[in-house]
Coordinates of C-alpha atoms in Angstrom, one line a residue:
X1 CA -11.5 27.5 12.9
X2 CA -13.6 25.7 15.5
X3 CA -13.3 22.4 13.6
X4 CA -9.5 22.8 13.4
X5 CA -9.3 23.5 17.1
X6 CA -11.4 20.6 18.2
X7 CA -10.7 18.4 15.1
X8 CA -8.7 15.8 17.0
X9 CA -11.3 15.4 19.8
X10 CA -14.0 15.2 17.1
X11 CA -12.2 12.4 15.3
X12 CA -11.9 10.4 18.5
X13 CA -15.6 10.8 19.2
X14 CA -16.4 9.5 15.7
X15 CA -14.0 6.6 16.2
X16 CA -15.4 5.6 19.6
X17 CA -19.0 6.1 18.5
X18 CA -18.3 3.8 15.4
X19 CA -16.7 1.2 17.7
X20 CA -19.8 1.3 20.0
X21 CA -22.2 1.0 17.1
X22 CA -20.3 -1.9 15.5
X23 CA -20.0 -3.7 18.9
X24 CA -23.8 -3.4 19.4
X25 CA -24.5 -4.7 16.0
X26 CA -22.2 -7.7 16.5
X27 CA -23.7 -8.4 19.9
X28 CA -27.3 -8.2 18.6
X29 CA -26.3 -10.4 15.7
X30 CA -24.9 -12.9 18.2
X31 CA -28.1 -12.8 20.2
X32 CA -30.2 -13.3 17.1
X33 CA -28.0 -16.3 16.1
X34 CA -28.4 -17.9 19.5
X35 CA -32.1 -17.3 19.5
X36 CA -32.5 -18.7 16.0
X37 CA -30.4 -21.8 17.1
X38 CA -32.7 -22.3 20.1
X39 CA -35.7 -22.2 17.8
X40 CA -34.1 -24.8 15.6
X41 CA -33.5 -27.0 18.6
X42 CA -37.1 -26.7 19.6
X43 CA -38.2 -27.6 16.1
X44 CA -36.0 -30.6 16.1
X45 CA -37.3 -31.7 19.6
X46 CA -40.9 -31.4 18.2
X47 CA -39.8 -33.5 15.2
X48 CA -38.4 -36.2 17.6
X49 CA -41.7 -36.2 19.6
X50 CA -43.6 -36.6 16.3
X51 CA -41.3 -39.4 15.4
X52 CA -42.0 -41.1 18.7
X53 CA -45.8 -40.8 18.2
X54 CA -45.4 -42.3 14.7
X55 CA -43.5 -45.3 16.1
X56 CA -46.0 -45.8 18.9
X57 CA -48.9 -45.7 16.4
X58 CA -47.2 -48.3 14.2
X59 CA -46.6 -50.6 17.2
X60 CA -50.3 -50.3 18.2
X61 CA -51.5 -50.5 14.6
X62 CA -53.6 -47.4 15.1
X63 CA -54.3 -44.4 12.9
X64 CA -51.6 -41.7 12.9
X65 CA -52.8 -38.2 13.5
X66 CA -52.4 -35.3 11.1
X67 CA -50.2 -33.2 13.5
X68 CA -47.2 -35.6 13.9
X69 CA -47.2 -36.2 10.1
X70 CA -47.3 -32.5 9.4
X71 CA -44.4 -31.9 11.8
X72 CA -42.3 -34.6 10.3
X73 CA -42.9 -33.4 6.7
X74 CA -42.6 -29.7 7.4
X75 CA -38.8 -29.8 8.1
X76 CA -37.3 -29.2 4.7
X77 CA -34.1 -27.3 5.6
X78 CA -32.3 -28.8 8.6
X79 CA -30.0 -31.7 7.7
X80 CA -30.4 -34.7 10.0
X81 CA -29.4 -38.3 10.5
X82 CA -31.5 -40.7 12.7
X83 CA -29.3 -43.5 13.9
X84 CA -31.3 -46.5 15.2
X85 CA -30.2 -48.7 18.1
X86 CA -29.7 -51.6 15.6
X87 CA -27.2 -49.6 13.6
X88 CA -29.4 -48.7 10.7
X89 CA -30.0 -45.0 9.9
X90 CA -32.3 -42.7 8.1
X91 CA -31.6 -39.2 6.8
X92 CA -33.4 -36.1 5.8
X93 CA -32.3 -33.0 3.8
X94 CA -29.0 -34.6 2.8
X95 CA -27.8 -35.4 -0.8
X96 CA -29.0 -39.0 -1.5
X97 CA -26.0 -39.9 -3.7
X98 CA -23.5 -38.8 -1.0
X99 CA -25.5 -40.5 1.7
X100 CA -24.8 -43.9 0.1
X101 CA -21.2 -43.5 1.3
X102 CA -21.0 -44.8 4.9
X103 CA -17.7 -42.9 5.6
X104 CA -19.4 -39.7 4.5
X105 CA -22.3 -40.4 6.9
X106 CA -19.9 -41.0 9.8
X107 CA -18.1 -37.7 9.1
X108 CA -21.5 -35.9 9.0
X109 CA -22.5 -37.5 12.4
X110 CA -19.3 -36.2 14.0
X111 CA -19.8 -32.8 12.5
X112 CA -23.4 -32.6 13.6
X113 CA -22.5 -33.8 17.1
X114 CA -20.1 -30.8 17.4
X115 CA -22.7 -28.3 16.1
X116 CA -25.6 -29.5 18.2
X117 CA -26.3 -32.0 21.0
X118 CA -28.0 -35.1 19.7
X119 CA -31.7 -35.7 20.6
X120 CA -32.8 -39.1 22.0
X121 CA -36.0 -40.6 20.6
X122 CA -37.6 -42.8 23.3
X123 CA -40.8 -44.9 23.5
X124 CA -42.0 -45.7 27.0
X125 CA -38.6 -44.6 28.4
X126 CA -36.7 -47.0 26.1
X127 CA -34.1 -45.5 23.7
X128 CA -35.1 -46.2 20.1
X129 CA -32.8 -43.9 18.2
X130 CA -30.7 -40.7 18.2
X131 CA -31.1 -37.7 16.0
X132 CA -28.0 -35.9 14.9
X133 CA -28.7 -32.6 13.1
X134 CA -26.7 -29.8 11.7
X135 CA -27.3 -26.1 11.2
X136 CA -29.7 -25.1 8.5
X137 CA -28.3 -23.2 5.5
X138 CA -29.9 -19.9 6.8
X139 CA -28.1 -20.4 10.2
X140 CA -24.8 -21.1 8.4
X141 CA -25.2 -17.9 6.4
X142 CA -26.0 -16.0 9.5
X143 CA -22.9 -17.3 11.2
X144 CA -20.7 -15.5 8.7
X145 CA -22.6 -12.3 8.8
X146 CA -20.5 -10.8 11.6
X147 CA -17.3 -11.5 9.6
X148 CA -18.9 -9.8 6.5
X149 CA -19.8 -6.9 8.7
X150 CA -16.3 -6.6 10.2
X151 CA -14.9 -6.7 6.6
X152 CA -17.2 -3.9 5.6
X153 CA -16.2 -1.9 8.6
X154 CA -12.5 -2.6 7.9
X155 CA -12.8 -1.5 4.3
X156 CA -14.8 1.6 5.3
X157 CA -12.1 2.4 7.9
X158 CA -9.4 1.9 5.3
X159 CA -11.1 4.3 2.9
X160 CA -11.3 6.9 5.7
X161 CA -7.7 6.4 6.6
X162 CA -6.4 6.7 3.1
X163 CA -8.6 9.8 2.5
X164 CA -7.3 11.4 5.7
X165 CA -3.7 10.4 4.9
X166 CA -4.0 11.8 1.3
X167 CA -5.6 15.0 2.6
X168 CA -2.8 15.3 5.2
X169 CA -0.1 14.7 2.5
X170 CA -1.7 17.2 0.2
X171 CA -1.7 19.8 3.0
X172 CA 2.0 19.0 3.8
X173 CA 2.9 19.3 0.1
X174 CA 1.2 22.7 -0.1
X175 CA 3.1 23.8 2.9
X176 CA 6.5 22.6 1.5
X177 CA 5.7 24.2 -1.8
X178 CA 4.9 27.5 -0.1
X179 CA 8.1 27.3 1.9
X180 CA 10.1 26.5 -1.2
X181 CA 8.6 29.5 -3.1
X182 CA 9.2 31.8 -0.1
X183 CA 12.8 30.6 0.1
X184 CA 13.3 31.4 -3.6
X185 CA 11.8 34.8 -3.0
X186 CA 14.1 35.4 0.1
X187 CA 17.2 34.3 -1.8
X188 CA 16.4 36.7 -4.6
X189 CA 17.2 39.9 -2.6
X190 CA 20.8 39.0 -1.6
X191 CA 21.4 37.4 -5.0
X192 CA 20.6 40.7 -6.8
X193 CA 23.0 42.4 -4.4
X194 CA 25.7 39.9 -5.3
X195 CA 25.2 40.6 -9.0
X196 CA 25.6 44.3 -8.3
X197 CA 28.8 43.7 -6.3
X198 CA 30.2 41.6 -9.1
X199 CA 29.8 44.5 -11.5
X200 CA 31.6 46.8 -9.0
X201 CA 34.5 44.3 -8.7
X202 CA 34.8 44.3 -12.5
X203 CA 35.2 48.1 -12.5
X204 CA 37.8 47.8 -9.8
X205 CA 40.0 45.7 -12.1
X206 CA 40.0 42.7 -9.8
X207 CA 41.6 39.5 -11.2
X208 CA 39.1 38.3 -13.9
X209 CA 39.6 34.7 -12.8
X210 CA 38.2 35.5 -9.4
X211 CA 35.2 37.3 -10.9
X212 CA 34.6 34.4 -13.3
X213 CA 34.4 32.0 -10.4
X214 CA 32.1 34.4 -8.4
X215 CA 29.8 34.7 -11.5
X216 CA 29.6 30.9 -11.7
X217 CA 28.5 30.7 -8.1
X218 CA 26.0 33.5 -8.7
X219 CA 24.7 31.6 -11.7
X220 CA 24.4 28.6 -9.5
X221 CA 22.4 30.5 -6.9
X222 CA 20.1 31.7 -9.7
X223 CA 19.6 28.1 -10.8
X224 CA 18.8 27.0 -7.3
X225 CA 16.4 29.9 -6.9
X226 CA 14.6 28.8 -10.1
X227 CA 14.5 25.2 -8.8
X228 CA 12.8 26.2 -5.6
X229 CA 10.4 28.5 -7.4
X230 CA 9.2 25.6 -9.7
X231 CA 8.3 23.3 -6.7
X232 CA 4.5 22.8 -6.6
X233 CA 4.0 23.8 -10.2
X234 CA 4.2 21.8 -13.4
X235 CA 7.6 22.5 -15.0
X236 CA 7.8 23.2 -18.7
X237 CA 10.0 21.0 -20.9
X238 CA 12.0 22.1 -23.9
X239 CA 14.2 20.2 -26.4
X240 CA 17.8 20.4 -25.1
X241 CA 21.0 18.5 -25.7
X242 CA 21.3 16.2 -22.8
X243 CA 25.0 15.8 -23.3
X244 CA 25.6 19.5 -22.9
X245 CA 23.3 19.8 -19.9
X246 CA 25.0 16.8 -18.2
X247 CA 28.5 18.1 -19.0
X248 CA 27.6 21.5 -17.5
X249 CA 26.4 20.0 -14.2
X250 CA 29.4 17.5 -14.2
X251 CA 32.0 20.3 -14.7
X252 CA 30.5 22.5 -12.0
X253 CA 30.5 19.6 -9.5
X254 CA 33.9 18.4 -10.5
X255 CA 35.5 21.8 -9.9
X256 CA 34.0 22.0 -6.4
X257 CA 34.7 18.5 -5.3
X258 CA 37.7 16.9 -3.5
X259 CA 40.8 16.2 -5.6
X260 CA 40.6 12.7 -4.1
X261 CA 37.7 11.9 -6.3
X262 CA 38.7 10.6 -9.8
X263 CA 36.0 12.0 -12.2
X264 CA 35.4 10.4 -15.6
X265 CA 32.7 11.1 -18.1
X266 CA 31.9 8.9 -21.1
X267 CA 29.8 10.4 -23.8
X268 CA 28.9 9.6 -27.5
X269 CA 29.8 11.9 -30.4
X270 CA 27.2 14.3 -31.5
X271 CA 24.1 15.7 -29.8
X272 CA 21.2 13.8 -28.2
X273 CA 18.0 16.0 -28.1
X274 CA 15.7 15.3 -25.1
X275 CA 12.7 17.1 -23.7
X276 CA 14.1 18.5 -20.5
X277 CA 13.6 21.1 -17.8
X278 CA 17.2 22.2 -17.5
X279 CA 17.1 23.4 -13.9
X280 CA 15.4 20.2 -12.6
X281 CA 17.6 17.9 -14.7
X282 CA 20.8 19.5 -13.3
X283 CA 19.3 19.1 -9.8
X284 CA 18.9 15.4 -10.5
X285 CA 22.6 15.0 -11.6
X286 CA 23.7 17.1 -8.6
X287 CA 21.8 14.8 -6.2
X288 CA 23.1 11.6 -7.7
X289 CA 26.7 12.8 -7.9
X290 CA 26.7 14.2 -4.3
X291 CA 25.2 10.9 -3.0
X292 CA 27.9 9.0 -4.9
X293 CA 30.6 11.1 -3.3
X294 CA 29.1 10.6 0.1
X295 CA 29.0 6.9 -0.4
X296 CA 32.7 6.9 -1.2
X297 CA 33.4 9.1 1.8
X298 CA 35.1 11.7 -0.4
X299 CA 37.6 9.2 -1.9
X300 CA 37.2 7.0 -5.0
X301 CA 36.2 7.0 -8.7
X302 CA 33.0 8.4 -10.1
X303 CA 31.9 7.7 -13.7
X304 CA 29.1 9.5 -15.6
X305 CA 28.2 7.7 -18.8
X306 CA 25.6 8.6 -21.5
X307 CA 24.5 6.0 -24.1
X308 CA 21.7 5.8 -26.6
X309 CA 19.9 2.8 -28.0
X310 CA 17.4 3.8 -30.7
X311 CA 15.1 6.4 -28.9
X312 CA 16.2 5.4 -25.3
X313 CA 18.9 7.5 -23.6
X314 CA 20.7 6.1 -20.6
X315 CA 22.5 8.2 -18.1
X316 CA 24.5 6.1 -15.6
X317 CA 26.3 7.4 -12.4
X318 CA 28.8 4.8 -11.0
X319 CA 30.7 5.1 -7.8
X320 CA 33.2 2.9 -5.9
X321 CA 31.4 3.4 -2.5
X322 CA 30.0 1.1 0.1
X323 CA 27.2 -0.2 -2.1
X324 CA 23.4 -0.7 -1.4
X325 CA 21.8 -3.9 -0.1
X326 CA 19.6 -5.5 -2.8
X327 CA 16.5 -5.3 -0.5
X328 CA 16.9 -1.5 -0.4
X329 CA 17.1 -1.0 -4.2
X330 CA 13.6 0.5 -4.3
X331 CA 13.5 1.7 -0.7
X332 CA 16.2 4.3 -1.3
X333 CA 13.8 6.4 -3.5
X334 CA 11.2 6.5 -0.7
X335 CA 10.8 9.9 1.1
X336 CA 12.6 9.9 4.5
X337 CA 14.9 7.0 3.7
X338 CA 18.5 7.8 4.5
X339 CA 21.7 6.2 5.9
X340 CA 23.2 9.6 6.9
X341 CA 23.1 10.8 10.5
X342 CA 22.0 14.2 9.4
X343 CA 20.2 13.4 6.2
X344 CA 16.5 14.2 5.5
X345 CA 16.1 11.4 3.0
X346 CA 14.5 13.7 0.3
X347 CA 17.3 13.9 -2.4
X348 CA 16.7 10.6 -4.2
X349 CA 12.9 10.9 -3.6
X350 CA 12.9 14.2 -5.3
X351 CA 15.2 12.8 -8.1
X352 CA 12.7 10.1 -8.8
X353 CA 9.8 12.5 -8.9
X354 CA 11.7 14.8 -11.3
X355 CA 12.6 11.9 -13.7
X356 CA 9.4 9.8 -13.5
X357 CA 6.7 12.4 -12.9
X358 CA 8.0 15.4 -14.8
X359 CA 10.1 13.7 -17.6
X360 CA 8.2 10.4 -18.0
X361 CA 11.4 8.5 -17.5
X362 CA 12.7 5.8 -15.2
X363 CA 15.4 5.7 -12.5
X364 CA 16.7 2.6 -10.8
X365 CA 19.6 1.0 -9.1
X366 CA 21.2 -0.9 -12.0
X367 CA 23.7 -2.8 -9.9
X368 CA 25.4 -2.6 -6.6
X369 CA 28.0 -4.7 -4.6
X370 CA 29.0 -4.3 -1.0
X371 CA 32.2 -2.2 -0.7
X372 CA 32.6 -2.2 -4.5
X373 CA 30.2 0.4 -5.6
X374 CA 26.8 1.3 -7.1
X375 CA 25.4 2.2 -10.5
X376 CA 22.2 4.3 -10.7
X377 CA 20.7 4.6 -14.2
X378 CA 18.3 7.2 -15.6
X379 CA 16.3 6.3 -18.7
X380 CA 14.7 9.0 -20.9
X381 CA 13.1 9.2 -24.3
X382 CA 15.0 11.2 -26.9
X383 CA 13.2 13.9 -28.8
X384 CA 12.8 13.5 -32.6
X385 CA 14.2 16.9 -33.4
X386 CA 15.1 20.3 -32.1
X387 CA 12.6 23.1 -31.9

């Protein structure tokens, strides 16, 4: 409870502390880089002094000491080019084959000049040559260390974000599942009462047609209750005739829709067995048909067609509505996406979950044209036989 109460403040403390730690590491890395670069500069200056001593000794025909020679031969990592005043040059720690190309040497000189200030080699105040040197391999690697550190921090942050997001979504899903089950439980009480009143009406010799329609609506409420009670749990599938289940949903919706909608159903002869959860499948057809009617603004033609090719069953719902932009073909199945002013954007998302997650099928926008209509197609695998 304490963690829940102060959870938000605790998260911000962790974020700020992480930011401070990362900033300190980056700053110390930068300081180390600069310090290392200064040491390399000092090393190169010592090398230039040793070079001057070597040249002086040659001019005086004296013996060279061990120290200058040791300094000159000790540098085996820093790439350098010594350009003499007469235009000739010497190089060290550079690929000999590449160094034969004068254009390559010129490019290296420009690069080294940007990385480090050249060092003048003088004898008795007279300029003899200039030393252009680049960063050592170790220094170059160290230069990219902060970027690698930032990448690691970014990936670590991404993992935390996705973990937190997934945990939050899981909590929300549990909440919605609990609310759905509670709704189903609450509907159960008045539904039982309605069933009892229906029986009383039968005994009162009320018009049987009225009672039949009331019973249809009661059955519909029972179906809706079962749907809500199944949310949050893995539904069971049983082999059912998809043609019959589709016709049942189609007939119910047709009888309760506007007469301005021209309904048509195209079905093959015979039965097509499919592993279905009847309540959830009827929910899918209901969502798709209602969306189609909304797209046509209550006026137009709606076609439900079932076809079979080998073991694939296709259920298509076609309307003559306003159409869907191609860029939104996949987006319409995302939670929260809606074009209605009062829509929640959950119908098609729920439909996709029912078809793809629970029935291992596919649902997609088969085709759509602006102001001409849309076809949404469901694909399911047929069952080999009835149980």
